[in-house]
Amino acid sequence: SRWFEIDRIPGSAAKTELAWFVDYVVREERPIDALVIDATAFLDDAMAKLYGVELDVAGAVVRMGLPLEHRRGVFTRAAWLASGGRSGRISPTTRGRRLFEQIGCMEIPDAFPEHPNTPLSPSPGRTTRETFEQELHAGACGACHRPLDSVG
């Protein structure tokens, strides 16, 4: 199976934004590393709001640069970040594993049978990142989760 299937990503605006970004990289013959480091985006009102930027023209799709400290390349886009979960939950671990295996060509073993492999839901008042850091990065779990979750 393909490691990244855009049809499985929720939200048509996020899918469209990612598709336009990839099309931009290909059509404008940008270097291949642009897929990972370029901050150019094609945003409508909904995606601009999600990314926390304002558009000069409401109701249109606008090409713009996103803040470099937050958004570069495909792996920081909403479409990628919404992928890789189960049961409607976002999973940095699943995304991180896919990056290590499919991009880094590294084999990541399955979790030990004695460790539950159940998706976490963010605790009230905490983000997914904060929940994963508190719940999975301490103790024995941290040895695997810190590297996977940090890139996922």
Tab-separated table of N, CA, C and O in Angstrom, residues 20-120:
chain	number	residue	atom	x	y	z
A	20	TRP	N	-2.110	21.513	-4.396
A	20	TRP	CA	-1.609	22.709	-5.080
A	20	TRP	C	-0.142	22.941	-4.758
A	20	TRP	O	0.623	23.380	-5.608
A	21	PHE	N	0.258	22.684	-3.525
A	21	PHE	CA	1.663	22.851	-3.149
A	21	PHE	C	2.552	21.897	-3.951
A	21	PHE	O	3.563	22.306	-4.517
A	22	VAL	N	2.175	20.636	-4.025
A	22	VAL	CA	2.966	19.654	-4.782
A	22	VAL	C	2.975	20.034	-6.263
A	22	VAL	O	4.026	19.976	-6.922
A	23	ASP	N	1.840	20.452	-6.799
A	23	ASP	CA	1.770	20.889	-8.191
A	23	ASP	C	2.710	22.073	-8.433
A	23	ASP	O	3.414	22.123	-9.448
A	24	TYR	N	2.743	23.007	-7.508
A	24	TYR	CA	3.649	24.157	-7.607
A	24	TYR	C	5.110	23.701	-7.665
A	24	TYR	O	5.888	24.177	-8.489
A	25	VAL	N	5.487	22.780	-6.805
A	25	VAL	CA	6.875	22.297	-6.783
A	25	VAL	C	7.226	21.643	-8.119
A	25	VAL	O	8.287	21.897	-8.684
A	26	VAL	N	6.309	20.846	-8.662
A	26	VAL	CA	6.574	20.132	-9.912
A	26	VAL	C	6.539	21.083	-11.110
A	26	VAL	O	7.471	21.114	-11.909
A	27	ARG	N	5.478	21.870	-11.243
A	27	ARG	CA	5.321	22.734	-12.424
A	27	ARG	C	6.373	23.831	-12.514
A	27	ARG	O	6.781	24.219	-13.593
A	28	GLU	N	6.774	24.354	-11.370
A	28	GLU	CA	7.775	25.420	-11.389
A	28	GLU	C	9.195	24.870	-11.293
A	28	GLU	O	10.142	25.636	-11.087
A	29	GLU	N	9.308	23.543	-11.412
A	29	GLU	CA	10.594	22.863	-11.416
A	29	GLU	C	11.472	23.273	-10.238
A	29	GLU	O	12.661	23.551	-10.369
A	30	ARG	N	10.847	23.298	-9.075
A	30	ARG	CA	11.577	23.580	-7.844
A	30	ARG	C	12.466	22.381	-7.523
A	30	ARG	O	12.161	21.260	-7.926
A	31	PRO	N	13.543	22.572	-6.774
A	31	PRO	CA	14.374	21.426	-6.389
A	31	PRO	C	13.562	20.460	-5.516
A	31	PRO	O	12.615	20.868	-4.838
A	32	ILE	N	13.917	19.201	-5.541
A	32	ILE	CA	13.155	18.172	-4.815
A	32	ILE	C	13.078	18.478	-3.320
A	32	ILE	O	12.081	18.165	-2.681
A	33	ASP	N	14.092	19.128	-2.754
A	33	ASP	CA	14.033	19.425	-1.324
A	33	ASP	C	12.959	20.454	-0.978
A	33	ASP	O	12.600	20.623	0.183
A	34	ALA	N	12.406	21.125	-1.996
A	34	ALA	CA	11.306	22.053	-1.751
A	34	ALA	C	10.108	21.327	-1.129
A	34	ALA	O	9.355	21.925	-0.365
A	35	LEU	N	9.946	20.054	-1.427
A	35	LEU	CA	8.852	19.285	-0.827
A	35	LEU	C	8.975	19.226	0.692
A	35	LEU	O	7.986	19.018	1.390
A	36	VAL	N	10.169	19.431	1.204
A	36	VAL	CA	10.401	19.356	2.642
A	36	VAL	C	10.637	20.727	3.269
A	36	VAL	O	10.298	20.931	4.430
A	37	ILE	N	11.190	21.689	2.525
A	37	ILE	CA	11.585	22.953	3.156
A	37	ILE	C	10.840	24.195	2.678
A	37	ILE	O	10.906	25.230	3.319
A	38	ASP	N	10.124	24.124	1.565
A	38	ASP	CA	9.466	25.305	1.016
A	38	ASP	C	8.241	25.680	1.849
A	38	ASP	O	7.466	24.823	2.245
A	39	ALA	N	8.067	26.963	2.087
A	39	ALA	CA	6.951	27.449	2.899
A	39	ALA	C	5.839	28.081	2.061
A	39	ALA	O	4.928	28.698	2.605
A	40	THR	N	5.884	27.923	0.748
A	40	THR	CA	4.831	28.462	-0.109
A	40	THR	C	3.537	27.692	0.135
A	40	THR	O	3.546	26.483	0.281
A	41	ALA	N	2.430	28.419	0.171
A	41	ALA	CA	1.126	27.782	0.384
A	41	ALA	C	0.098	28.415	-0.537
A	41	ALA	O	0.272	29.532	-1.021
A	42	PHE	N	-0.973	27.681	-0.759
A	42	PHE	CA	-2.104	28.141	-1.557
A	42	PHE	C	-3.330	28.020	-0.670
A	42	PHE	O	-3.857	26.932	-0.465
A	43	LEU	N	-3.756	29.149	-0.112
A	43	LEU	CA	-4.746	29.120	0.959
A	43	LEU	C	-6.046	29.794	0.580
A	43	LEU	O	-6.058	30.861	-0.025
A	44	ASP	N	-7.137	29.135	0.998
A	44	ASP	CA	-8.438	29.790	0.954
A	44	ASP	C	-8.703	30.317	2.365
A	44	ASP	O	-7.842	30.214	3.246
A	45	ASP	N	-9.883	30.870	2.583
A	45	ASP	CA	-10.195	31.453	3.886
A	45	ASP	C	-10.069	30.440	5.022
A	45	ASP	O	-9.516	30.745	6.079
A	46	ALA	N	-10.575	29.220	4.813
A	46	ALA	CA	-10.558	28.203	5.866
A	46	ALA	C	-9.138	27.796	6.231
A	46	ALA	O	-8.791	27.683	7.410
A	47	MET	N	-8.292	27.585	5.220
A	47	MET	CA	-6.916	27.162	5.499
A	47	MET	C	-6.102	28.304	6.106
A	47	MET	O	-5.257	28.075	6.977
A	48	ALA	N	-6.360	29.527	5.687
A	48	ALA	CA	-5.661	30.674	6.275
A	48	ALA	C	-5.987	30.776	7.761
A	48	ALA	O	-5.098	30.994	8.596
A	49	LYS	N	-7.258	30.603	8.097
A	49	LYS	CA	-7.663	30.641	9.504
A	49	LYS	C	-6.985	29.523	10.284
A	49	LYS	O	-6.472	29.743	11.382
A	50	LEU	N	-6.958	28.323	9.722
A	50	LEU	CA	-6.321	27.190	10.388
A	50	LEU	C	-4.833	27.449	10.636
A	50	LEU	O	-4.311	27.145	11.700
A	51	TYR	N	-4.156	28.034	9.661
A	51	TYR	CA	-2.722	28.302	9.779
A	51	TYR	C	-2.417	29.601	10.522
A	51	TYR	O	-1.265	29.935	10.745
A	52	GLY	N	-3.440	30.362	10.870
A	52	GLY	CA	-3.242	31.575	11.641
A	52	GLY	C	-2.666	32.735	10.858
A	52	GLY	O	-1.932	33.555	11.413
A	53	VAL	N	-3.008	32.806	9.580
A	53	VAL	CA	-2.550	33.925	8.750
A	53	VAL	C	-3.763	34.626	8.150
A	53	VAL	O	-4.837	34.048	8.061
A	54	GLU	N	-3.572	35.861	7.748
A	54	GLU	CA	-4.660	36.622	7.136
A	54	GLU	C	-4.409	36.761	5.647
A	54	GLU	O	-3.277	36.969	5.214
A	55	LEU	N	-5.494	36.651	4.886
A	55	LEU	CA	-5.413	36.818	3.437
A	55	LEU	C	-5.738	38.253	3.057
A	55	LEU	O	-6.580	38.888	3.682
A	56	ASP	N	-5.077	38.735	2.023
A	56	ASP	CA	-5.366	40.074	1.514
A	56	ASP	C	-6.684	40.093	0.750
A	56	ASP	O	-7.341	41.118	0.667
A	57	VAL	N	-7.058	38.943	0.177
A	57	VAL	CA	-8.263	38.845	-0.636
A	57	VAL	C	-9.139	37.735	-0.063
A	57	VAL	O	-8.765	36.564	-0.104
A	58	ALA	N	-10.290	38.089	0.477
A	58	ALA	CA	-11.202	37.089	1.024
A	58	ALA	C	-11.943	36.393	-0.112
A	58	ALA	O	-12.204	36.979	-1.160
A	59	GLY	N	-12.251	35.123	0.079
A	59	GLY	CA	-13.041	34.374	-0.893
A	59	GLY	C	-12.257	33.885	-2.089
A	59	GLY	O	-12.842	33.411	-3.057
A	60	ALA	N	-10.947	33.981	-2.045
A	60	ALA	CA	-10.109	33.521	-3.155
A	60	ALA	C	-9.011	32.619	-2.611
A	60	ALA	O	-8.758	32.578	-1.407
A	61	VAL	N	-8.368	31.902	-3.495
A	61	VAL	CA	-7.193	31.130	-3.120
A	61	VAL	C	-5.978	32.004	-3.395
A	61	VAL	O	-5.824	32.545	-4.490
A	62	VAL	N	-5.158	32.161	-2.393
A	62	VAL	CA	-4.021	33.073	-2.467
A	62	VAL	C	-2.722	32.300	-2.255
A	62	VAL	O	-2.621	31.496	-1.333
A	63	ARG	N	-1.750	32.564	-3.120
A	63	ARG	CA	-0.411	31.999	-2.946
A	63	ARG	C	0.362	32.922	-1.999
A	63	ARG	O	0.410	34.132	-2.197
A	64	MET	N	0.929	32.328	-0.960
A	64	MET	CA	1.673	33.130	0.008
A	64	MET	C	2.711	32.269	0.717
A	64	MET	O	2.651	31.045	0.656
A	65	GLY	N	3.632	32.920	1.361
A	65	GLY	CA	4.619	32.225	2.176
A	65	GLY	C	4.109	32.098	3.601
A	65	GLY	O	3.578	33.064	4.158
A	66	LEU	N	4.255	30.925	4.173
A	66	LEU	CA	3.846	30.711	5.551
A	66	LEU	C	5.018	31.009	6.479
A	66	LEU	O	6.178	30.984	6.048
A	67	PRO	N	4.753	31.266	7.767
A	67	PRO	CA	5.849	31.507	8.702
A	67	PRO	C	6.805	30.306	8.734
A	67	PRO	O	6.393	29.170	8.944
A	68	LEU	N	8.080	30.573	8.495
A	68	LEU	CA	9.065	29.498	8.381
A	68	LEU	C	9.214	28.692	9.658
A	68	LEU	O	9.531	27.504	9.612
A	69	GLU	N	8.968	29.292	10.798
A	69	GLU	CA	9.139	28.552	12.052
A	69	GLU	C	8.024	27.536	12.277
A	69	GLU	O	8.148	26.663	13.129
A	70	HIS	N	6.936	27.609	11.497
A	70	HIS	CA	5.813	26.699	11.705
A	70	HIS	C	5.519	25.778	10.531
A	70	HIS	O	5.093	24.644	10.736
A	71	ARG	N	5.688	26.231	9.314
A	71	ARG	CA	5.239	25.464	8.162
A	71	ARG	C	6.297	25.431	7.076
A	71	ARG	O	6.589	26.450	6.460
A	72	ARG	N	6.840	24.261	6.839
A	72	ARG	CA	7.771	24.056	5.731
A	72	ARG	C	7.478	22.697	5.125
A	72	ARG	O	7.443	21.703	5.830
A	73	GLY	N	7.280	22.669	3.829
A	73	GLY	CA	7.119	21.402	3.128
A	73	GLY	C	5.844	20.650	3.485
A	73	GLY	O	4.993	21.121	4.233
A	74	VAL	N	5.730	19.445	2.946
A	74	VAL	CA	4.491	18.673	3.076
A	74	VAL	C	4.245	18.141	4.485
A	74	VAL	O	3.108	17.933	4.869
A	75	PHE	N	5.300	17.933	5.273
A	75	PHE	CA	5.128	17.271	6.560
A	75	PHE	C	4.653	18.192	7.676
A	75	PHE	O	4.457	17.740	8.801
A	76	THR	N	4.457	19.467	7.374
A	76	THR	CA	3.892	20.393	8.359
A	76	THR	C	2.533	20.917	7.912
A	76	THR	O	1.976	21.803	8.552
A	77	ARG	N	2.008	20.381	6.841
A	77	ARG	CA	0.714	20.830	6.311
A	77	ARG	C	-0.429	20.084	6.986
A	77	ARG	O	-0.296	18.943	7.431
A	78	ALA	N	-1.568	20.718	7.016
A	78	ALA	CA	-2.738	20.151	7.686
A	78	ALA	C	-3.093	18.771	7.146
A	78	ALA	O	-3.461	17.872	7.908
A	79	ALA	N	-2.975	18.581	5.842
A	79	ALA	CA	-3.341	17.291	5.253
A	79	ALA	C	-2.468	16.171	5.806
A	79	ALA	O	-2.965	15.095	6.150
A	80	TRP	N	-1.168	16.407	5.891
A	80	TRP	CA	-0.269	15.382	6.441
A	80	TRP	C	-0.530	15.196	7.929
A	80	TRP	O	-0.612	14.070	8.425
A	81	LEU	N	-0.681	16.287	8.660
A	81	LEU	CA	-0.867	16.192	10.106
A	81	LEU	C	-2.189	15.525	10.482
A	81	LEU	O	-2.296	14.939	11.558
A	82	ALA	N	-3.174	15.592	9.602
A	82	ALA	CA	-4.461	14.947	9.881
A	82	ALA	C	-4.443	13.476	9.488
A	82	ALA	O	-5.379	12.738	9.779
A	83	SER	N	-3.399	13.042	8.832
A	83	SER	CA	-3.331	11.647	8.395
A	83	SER	C	-2.671	10.780	9.451
A	83	SER	O	-2.041	11.272	10.376
A	84	GLY	N	-2.811	9.499	9.297
A	84	GLY	CA	-2.071	8.564	10.135
A	84	GLY	C	-2.723	8.181	11.432
A	84	GLY	O	-2.128	7.455	12.215
A	85	GLY	N	-3.898	8.639	11.683
A	85	GLY	CA	-4.562	8.264	12.922
A	85	GLY	C	-5.519	7.107	12.723
A	85	GLY	O	-5.671	6.576	11.627
A	86	ARG	N	-6.107	6.700	13.803
A	86	ARG	CA	-7.133	5.660	13.766
A	86	ARG	C	-8.351	6.168	14.510
A	86	ARG	O	-8.218	6.918	15.471
A	87	SER	N	-9.495	5.769	14.068
A	87	SER	CA	-10.752	6.130	14.729
A	87	SER	C	-10.895	7.638	14.888
A	87	SER	O	-11.354	8.117	15.907
A	88	GLY	N	-10.441	8.396	13.879
A	88	GLY	CA	-10.586	9.834	13.920
A	88	GLY	C	-9.606	10.547	14.826
A	88	GLY	O	-9.708	11.739	15.038
A	89	ARG	N	-8.639	9.819	15.389
A	89	ARG	CA	-7.646	10.433	16.264
A	89	ARG	C	-6.355	10.653	15.496
A	89	ARG	O	-5.957	9.850	14.671
A	90	ILE	N	-5.670	11.724	15.822
A	90	ILE	CA	-4.386	12.038	15.199
A	90	ILE	C	-3.303	11.259	15.930
A	90	ILE	O	-3.324	11.151	17.147
A	91	SER	N	-2.339	10.716	15.199
A	91	SER	CA	-1.286	9.928	15.823
A	91	SER	C	0.101	10.346	15.349
A	91	SER	O	0.539	9.948	14.276
A	92	PRO	N	0.811	11.147	16.155
A	92	PRO	CA	2.192	11.476	15.815
A	92	PRO	C	3.062	10.224	15.694
A	92	PRO	O	3.990	10.182	14.893
A	93	THR	N	2.757	9.197	16.466
A	93	THR	CA	3.545	7.965	16.416
A	93	THR	C	3.415	7.289	15.061
A	93	THR	O	4.412	6.880	14.458
A	94	THR	N	2.201	7.194	14.544
A	94	THR	CA	1.977	6.566	13.244
A	94	THR	C	2.645	7.363	12.136
A	94	THR	O	3.314	6.803	11.267
A	95	ARG	N	2.496	8.688	12.174
A	95	ARG	CA	3.152	9.518	11.159
A	95	ARG	C	4.660	9.398	11.255
A	95	ARG	O	5.358	9.295	10.246
A	96	GLY	N	5.202	9.420	12.471
A	96	GLY	CA	6.645	9.287	12.659
A	96	GLY	C	7.170	7.962	12.145
A	96	GLY	O	8.213	7.898	11.487
A	97	ARG	N	6.435	6.909	12.419
A	97	ARG	CA	6.847	5.586	11.932
A	97	ARG	C	6.876	5.569	10.395
A	97	ARG	O	7.805	5.038	9.796
A	98	ARG	N	5.838	6.135	9.768
A	98	ARG	CA	5.819	6.175	8.300
A	98	ARG	C	7.004	6.953	7.751
A	98	ARG	O	7.604	6.564	6.751
A	99	LEU	N	7.348	8.069	8.385
A	99	LEU	CA	8.497	8.850	7.927
A	99	LEU	C	9.793	8.049	8.051
A	99	LEU	O	10.600	8.010	7.122
A	100	PHE	N	10.004	7.427	9.190
A	100	PHE	CA	11.220	6.629	9.379
A	100	PHE	C	11.288	5.486	8.385
A	100	PHE	O	12.338	5.217	7.796
A	101	GLU	N	10.165	4.790	8.176
A	101	GLU	CA	10.173	3.611	7.302
A	101	GLU	C	10.181	3.975	5.830
A	101	GLU	O	10.938	3.386	5.055
A	102	GLN	N	9.349	4.904	5.431
A	102	GLN	CA	9.186	5.175	4.003
A	102	GLN	C	10.157	6.222	3.460
A	102	GLN	O	10.558	6.143	2.312
A	103	ILE	N	10.527	7.179	4.258
A	103	ILE	CA	11.469	8.205	3.821
A	103	ILE	C	12.882	7.841	4.262
A	103	ILE	O	13.837	7.941	3.500
A	104	GLY	N	13.021	7.412	5.490
A	104	GLY	CA	14.335	7.093	6.036
A	104	GLY	C	14.799	5.672	5.783
A	104	GLY	O	15.929	5.317	6.104
A	105	CYS	N	13.920	4.832	5.212
A	105	CYS	CA	14.256	3.433	4.908
A	105	CYS	C	14.760	2.692	6.142
A	105	CYS	O	15.721	1.911	6.084
A	106	MET	N	14.135	2.948	7.270
A	106	MET	CA	14.494	2.281	8.522
A	106	MET	C	13.334	1.394	8.958
A	106	MET	O	12.184	1.799	8.862
A	107	GLU	N	13.636	0.210	9.424
A	107	GLU	CA	12.584	-0.683	9.906
A	107	GLU	C	12.307	-0.383	11.372
A	107	GLU	O	13.214	-0.364	12.201
A	108	ILE	N	11.055	-0.124	11.676
A	108	ILE	CA	10.637	0.145	13.046
A	108	ILE	C	9.844	-1.071	13.525
A	108	ILE	O	8.815	-1.419	12.929
A	109	PRO	N	10.310	-1.733	14.586
A	109	PRO	CA	9.584	-2.926	15.060
A	109	PRO	C	8.239	-2.558	15.666
A	109	PRO	O	8.033	-1.424	16.114
A	110	ASP	N	7.331	-3.530	15.671
A	110	ASP	CA	6.043	-3.326	16.321
A	110	ASP	C	6.258	-3.181	17.820
A	110	ASP	O	7.285	-3.601	18.360
A	111	ALA	N	5.256	-2.594	18.480
A	111	ALA	CA	5.324	-2.448	19.933
A	111	ALA	C	5.374	-3.821	20.584
A	111	ALA	O	4.894	-4.818	20.027
A	112	PHE	N	5.959	-3.870	21.739
A	112	PHE	CA	6.010	-5.121	22.486
A	112	PHE	C	4.591	-5.549	22.835
A	112	PHE	O	3.742	-4.709	23.143
A	113	PRO	N	4.316	-6.849	22.810
A	113	PRO	CA	2.937	-7.324	23.079
A	113	PRO	C	2.389	-6.878	24.430
A	113	PRO	O	1.188	-6.679	24.572
A	114	GLU	N	3.256	-6.708	25.424
A	114	GLU	CA	2.770	-6.325	26.758
A	114	GLU	C	2.405	-4.834	26.851
A	114	GLU	O	1.840	-4.395	27.836
A	115	HIS	N	2.736	-4.065	25.804
A	115	HIS	CA	2.387	-2.641	25.798
A	115	HIS	C	1.099	-2.440	25.008
A	115	HIS	O	0.988	-2.896	23.873
A	116	PRO	N	0.137	-1.753	25.580
A	116	PRO	CA	-1.110	-1.528	24.847
A	116	PRO	C	-0.857	-0.637	23.633
A	116	PRO	O	-0.057	0.283	23.681
A	117	ASN	N	-1.527	-0.946	22.552
A	117	ASN	CA	-1.391	-0.165	21.334
A	117	ASN	C	-2.725	0.506	21.049
A	117	ASN	O	-3.325	0.299	20.009
A	118	THR	N	-3.178	1.282	22.018
A	118	THR	CA	-4.458	1.965	21.876
A	118	THR	C	-4.209	3.452	21.664
A	118	THR	O	-3.336	4.042	22.306
A	119	PRO	N	-4.951	4.069	20.773
A	119	PRO	CA	-4.755	5.493	20.514
A	119	PRO	C	-5.089	6.344	21.730
A	119	PRO	O	-6.015	6.038	22.475
A	120	LEU	N	-4.308	7.385	21.942
A	120	LEU	CA	-4.581	8.332	23.015
A	120	LEU	C	-5.463	9.449	22.493
A	120	LEU	O	-5.341	9.852	21.349
